[in-house]
Amino acid sequence: MDLLSSGDAGDLAAYLAAESSLAGPRTNQDLTEAFAKAVREFAAADPEDRRILRDLCVELACISPEDAPTDDPHEFLSVCGVRGIAAMGTVSPGCVKAALRKLAESADDPRWRIRDAAAIGLKDLLARHRDVTVSELNGWVEGGSWSAMRAVAAGVADADVLREPDLAEAALRLHRKILIRVYTAGERESEDFHALRKTLGCTLSRVVAAIPSSGFEYLQQVSTLDDQEIRWIVRENLKDNHLAGHYPETVRHIQAQIGER
């Protein structure tokens, strides 16, 4: 990312938009990762550059949906900005909370690519500063929006995150809290709620597979709830090969509990 070191924000923005690949359905993921890596390396190498990098990433992340709508090449600038903010947060524990505040805003963005970038950013922060990140994510779940909870569920269910036993346990606790919010919710008709529901339909199985003893115990407990949304989430996760392919007898037992063979 030579353009990042040049300090010319205009040239950098033009390059990112031109190379975004948003003429097609997928963004240039290699470039996104390269941008985040470059931000992290520059910020770690020279603390004096951090303010400049932070301002650049925030400026990119804050490009409005009106100026960079979904599928417009300029949307890619916001994706990179969000990932850059998370990369800044990984540099030191003191940067994490500021990064999470910005990621929380991005998790509520109307553009799905920006929301996904926020979830990936959470994964990056969990990998490097787990304690402060998990603590902050509890707040997202307890008082946050459906979109914020969706970002949490997606971020903590990442395969790299779940390889760490402590993080896998934290992921299960966060999923428990999210499902309590779902169970007690009065509002279940919004698009954001259904996006969360869809995400929970696949993330819980990954968490359970990472810690099957406590994970299946929780699945069995929640499967007894007389709630159609919770039961749908349980059914969808039981279909996942993470569970059905490796724990078929346990899966069949829980399916019988919810009346499905």
mmCIF file of N, CA and C in Angstrom, residues 206-261:
data_model
loop_
_atom_site.group_PDB
_atom_site.id
_atom_site.type_symbol
_atom_site.label_atom_id
_atom_site.label_comp_id
_atom_site.label_asym_id
_atom_site.label_seq_id
_atom_site.Cartn_x
_atom_site.Cartn_y
_atom_site.Cartn_z
ATOM 1 N N ARG A 206 -21.583 -23.197 15.127
ATOM 2 C CA ARG A 206 -20.121 -23.101 15.145
ATOM 3 C C ARG A 206 -19.607 -22.999 16.575
ATOM 4 N N VAL A 207 -20.324 -22.231 17.384
ATOM 5 C CA VAL A 207 -19.923 -22.073 18.785
ATOM 6 C C VAL A 207 -20.085 -23.396 19.529
ATOM 7 N N VAL A 208 -21.209 -24.065 19.319
ATOM 8 C CA VAL A 208 -21.461 -25.347 19.991
ATOM 9 C C VAL A 208 -20.405 -26.373 19.585
ATOM 10 N N ALA A 209 -20.057 -26.402 18.308
ATOM 11 C CA ALA A 209 -19.050 -27.358 17.838
ATOM 12 C C ALA A 209 -17.685 -27.096 18.467
ATOM 13 N N ALA A 210 -17.407 -25.840 18.800
ATOM 14 C CA ALA A 210 -16.117 -25.500 19.406
ATOM 15 C C ALA A 210 -16.032 -25.956 20.854
ATOM 16 N N ILE A 211 -17.160 -25.957 21.552
ATOM 17 C CA ILE A 211 -17.202 -26.398 22.958
ATOM 18 C C ILE A 211 -18.437 -27.291 23.131
ATOM 19 N N PRO A 212 -18.392 -28.506 22.595
ATOM 20 C CA PRO A 212 -19.597 -29.335 22.511
ATOM 21 C C PRO A 212 -20.240 -29.682 23.854
ATOM 22 N N SER A 213 -19.473 -29.836 24.893
ATOM 23 C CA SER A 213 -20.070 -30.229 26.173
ATOM 24 C C SER A 213 -21.040 -29.162 26.678
ATOM 25 N N SER A 214 -20.545 -27.968 26.914
ATOM 26 C CA SER A 214 -21.419 -26.894 27.396
ATOM 27 C C SER A 214 -22.319 -26.378 26.287
ATOM 28 N N GLY A 215 -21.863 -26.480 25.045
ATOM 29 C CA GLY A 215 -22.663 -26.005 23.929
ATOM 30 C C GLY A 215 -23.932 -26.810 23.734
ATOM 31 N N PHE A 216 -23.813 -28.136 23.729
ATOM 32 C CA PHE A 216 -25.001 -28.973 23.561
ATOM 33 C C PHE A 216 -25.918 -28.894 24.780
ATOM 34 N N GLU A 217 -25.327 -28.740 25.947
ATOM 35 C CA GLU A 217 -26.158 -28.561 27.138
ATOM 36 C C GLU A 217 -27.060 -27.338 26.978
ATOM 37 N N TYR A 218 -26.481 -26.262 26.445
ATOM 38 C CA TYR A 218 -27.279 -25.057 26.223
ATOM 39 C C TYR A 218 -28.323 -25.281 25.129
ATOM 40 N N LEU A 219 -27.935 -25.931 24.041
ATOM 41 C CA LEU A 219 -28.892 -26.192 22.960
ATOM 42 C C LEU A 219 -30.085 -26.997 23.465
ATOM 43 N N GLN A 220 -29.824 -27.986 24.302
ATOM 44 C CA GLN A 220 -30.917 -28.784 24.849
ATOM 45 C C GLN A 220 -31.836 -27.935 25.721
ATOM 46 N N GLN A 221 -31.252 -27.033 26.488
ATOM 47 C CA GLN A 221 -32.061 -26.159 27.339
ATOM 48 C C GLN A 221 -32.949 -25.243 26.501
ATOM 49 N N VAL A 222 -32.348 -24.596 25.522
ATOM 50 C CA VAL A 222 -33.084 -23.595 24.754
ATOM 51 C C VAL A 222 -34.117 -24.246 23.831
ATOM 52 N N SER A 223 -33.888 -25.513 23.477
ATOM 53 C CA SER A 223 -34.834 -26.199 22.589
ATOM 54 C C SER A 223 -36.166 -26.479 23.270
ATOM 55 N N THR A 224 -36.212 -26.378 24.597
ATOM 56 C CA THR A 224 -37.466 -26.622 25.316
ATOM 57 C C THR A 224 -38.358 -25.387 25.371
ATOM 58 N N LEU A 225 -37.849 -24.247 24.943
ATOM 59 C CA LEU A 225 -38.639 -23.015 24.994
ATOM 60 C C LEU A 225 -39.756 -23.054 23.956
ATOM 61 N N ASP A 226 -40.924 -22.631 24.365
ATOM 62 C CA ASP A 226 -42.076 -22.603 23.462
ATOM 63 C C ASP A 226 -42.101 -21.255 22.739
ATOM 64 N N ASP A 227 -41.198 -21.128 21.784
ATOM 65 C CA ASP A 227 -41.046 -19.868 21.057
ATOM 66 C C ASP A 227 -40.651 -20.203 19.625
ATOM 67 N N GLN A 228 -41.430 -19.754 18.660
ATOM 68 C CA GLN A 228 -41.204 -20.176 17.282
ATOM 69 C C GLN A 228 -39.886 -19.659 16.712
ATOM 70 N N GLU A 229 -39.470 -18.464 17.111
ATOM 71 C CA GLU A 229 -38.215 -17.930 16.586
ATOM 72 C C GLU A 229 -37.022 -18.695 17.156
ATOM 73 N N ILE A 230 -37.053 -18.963 18.452
ATOM 74 C CA ILE A 230 -35.971 -19.720 19.079
ATOM 75 C C ILE A 230 -35.901 -21.120 18.486
ATOM 76 N N ARG A 231 -37.044 -21.745 18.297
ATOM 77 C CA ARG A 231 -37.049 -23.101 17.738
ATOM 78 C C ARG A 231 -36.539 -23.115 16.303
ATOM 79 N N TRP A 232 -36.869 -22.083 15.545
ATOM 80 C CA TRP A 232 -36.344 -22.003 14.177
ATOM 81 C C TRP A 232 -34.824 -21.913 14.213
ATOM 82 N N ILE A 233 -34.285 -21.091 15.099
ATOM 83 C CA ILE A 233 -32.834 -20.938 15.215
ATOM 84 C C ILE A 233 -32.186 -22.272 15.589
ATOM 85 N N VAL A 234 -32.784 -22.984 16.547
ATOM 86 C CA VAL A 234 -32.245 -24.286 16.950
ATOM 87 C C VAL A 234 -32.287 -25.263 15.781
ATOM 88 N N ARG A 235 -33.424 -25.332 15.089
ATOM 89 C CA ARG A 235 -33.557 -26.271 13.961
ATOM 90 C C ARG A 235 -32.517 -26.008 12.886
ATOM 91 N N GLU A 236 -32.323 -24.732 12.552
ATOM 92 C CA GLU A 236 -31.364 -24.401 11.501
ATOM 93 C C GLU A 236 -29.946 -24.804 11.892
ATOM 94 N N ASN A 237 -29.589 -24.590 13.127
ATOM 95 C CA ASN A 237 -28.239 -24.940 13.570
ATOM 96 C C ASN A 237 -28.028 -26.449 13.629
ATOM 97 N N LEU A 238 -29.080 -27.189 13.935
ATOM 98 C CA LEU A 238 -28.954 -28.647 13.978
ATOM 99 C C LEU A 238 -28.719 -29.244 12.592
ATOM 100 N N LYS A 239 -29.079 -28.500 11.546
ATOM 101 C CA LYS A 239 -28.841 -28.967 10.178
ATOM 102 C C LYS A 239 -27.381 -28.817 9.763
ATOM 103 N N ASP A 240 -26.668 -27.954 10.452
ATOM 104 C CA ASP A 240 -25.291 -27.630 10.071
ATOM 105 C C ASP A 240 -24.393 -28.850 10.251
ATOM 106 N N ASN A 241 -23.528 -29.087 9.282
ATOM 107 C CA ASN A 241 -22.643 -30.249 9.354
ATOM 108 C C ASN A 241 -21.658 -30.169 10.511
ATOM 109 N N HIS A 242 -21.414 -28.950 11.025
ATOM 110 C CA HIS A 242 -20.588 -28.839 12.228
ATOM 111 C C HIS A 242 -21.158 -29.708 13.349
ATOM 112 N N LEU A 243 -22.483 -29.825 13.388
ATOM 113 C CA LEU A 243 -23.142 -30.611 14.431
ATOM 114 C C LEU A 243 -23.671 -31.932 13.888
ATOM 115 N N ALA A 244 -24.496 -31.868 12.841
ATOM 116 C CA ALA A 244 -25.141 -33.080 12.327
ATOM 117 C C ALA A 244 -24.126 -34.103 11.835
ATOM 118 N N GLY A 245 -23.024 -33.630 11.272
ATOM 119 C CA GLY A 245 -22.036 -34.549 10.731
ATOM 120 C C GLY A 245 -21.135 -35.177 11.773
ATOM 121 N N HIS A 246 -21.005 -34.523 12.931
ATOM 122 C CA HIS A 246 -20.071 -35.008 13.945
ATOM 123 C C HIS A 246 -20.749 -35.531 15.211
ATOM 124 N N TYR A 247 -21.976 -35.086 15.455
ATOM 125 C CA TYR A 247 -22.682 -35.505 16.672
ATOM 126 C C TYR A 247 -24.110 -35.928 16.314
ATOM 127 N N PRO A 248 -24.258 -36.915 15.429
ATOM 128 C CA PRO A 248 -25.591 -37.244 14.912
ATOM 129 C C PRO A 248 -26.580 -37.699 15.985
ATOM 130 N N GLU A 249 -26.140 -38.481 16.958
ATOM 131 C CA GLU A 249 -27.070 -38.976 17.976
ATOM 132 C C GLU A 249 -27.582 -37.838 18.850
ATOM 133 N N THR A 250 -26.685 -36.954 19.246
ATOM 134 C CA THR A 250 -27.099 -35.815 20.070
ATOM 135 C C THR A 250 -28.038 -34.909 19.292
ATOM 136 N N VAL A 251 -27.740 -34.706 18.026
ATOM 137 C CA VAL A 251 -28.603 -33.877 17.182
ATOM 138 C C VAL A 251 -29.991 -34.493 17.067
ATOM 139 N N ARG A 252 -30.056 -35.801 16.836
ATOM 140 C CA ARG A 252 -31.368 -36.464 16.719
ATOM 141 C C ARG A 252 -32.156 -36.343 18.022
ATOM 142 N N HIS A 253 -31.472 -36.420 19.145
ATOM 143 C CA HIS A 253 -32.144 -36.291 20.440
ATOM 144 C C HIS A 253 -32.777 -34.905 20.585
ATOM 145 N N ILE A 254 -32.042 -33.869 20.226
ATOM 146 C CA ILE A 254 -32.585 -32.512 20.354
ATOM 147 C C ILE A 254 -33.692 -32.284 19.329
ATOM 148 N N GLN A 255 -33.534 -32.834 18.135
ATOM 149 C CA GLN A 255 -34.594 -32.722 17.129
ATOM 150 C C GLN A 255 -35.886 -33.357 17.632
ATOM 151 N N ALA A 256 -35.754 -34.473 18.340
ATOM 152 C CA ALA A 256 -36.942 -35.119 18.898
ATOM 153 C C ALA A 256 -37.596 -34.233 19.954
ATOM 154 N N GLN A 257 -36.770 -33.500 20.707
ATOM 155 C CA GLN A 257 -37.309 -32.599 21.727
ATOM 156 C C GLN A 257 -38.180 -31.509 21.119
ATOM 157 N N ILE A 258 -37.794 -31.043 19.941
ATOM 158 C CA ILE A 258 -38.568 -29.960 19.318
ATOM 159 C C ILE A 258 -39.557 -30.493 18.287
ATOM 160 N N GLY A 259 -39.738 -31.821 18.292
ATOM 161 C CA GLY A 259 -40.754 -32.409 17.435
ATOM 162 C C GLY A 259 -40.373 -32.501 15.987
ATOM 163 N N GLU A 260 -39.075 -32.674 15.715
ATOM 164 C CA GLU A 260 -38.618 -32.770 14.327
ATOM 165 C C GLU A 260 -37.719 -33.983 14.184
ATOM 166 N N ARG A 261 -37.965 -34.764 13.172
ATOM 167 C CA ARG A 261 -37.166 -35.971 12.930
ATOM 168 C C ARG A 261 -36.257 -35.770 11.729
#
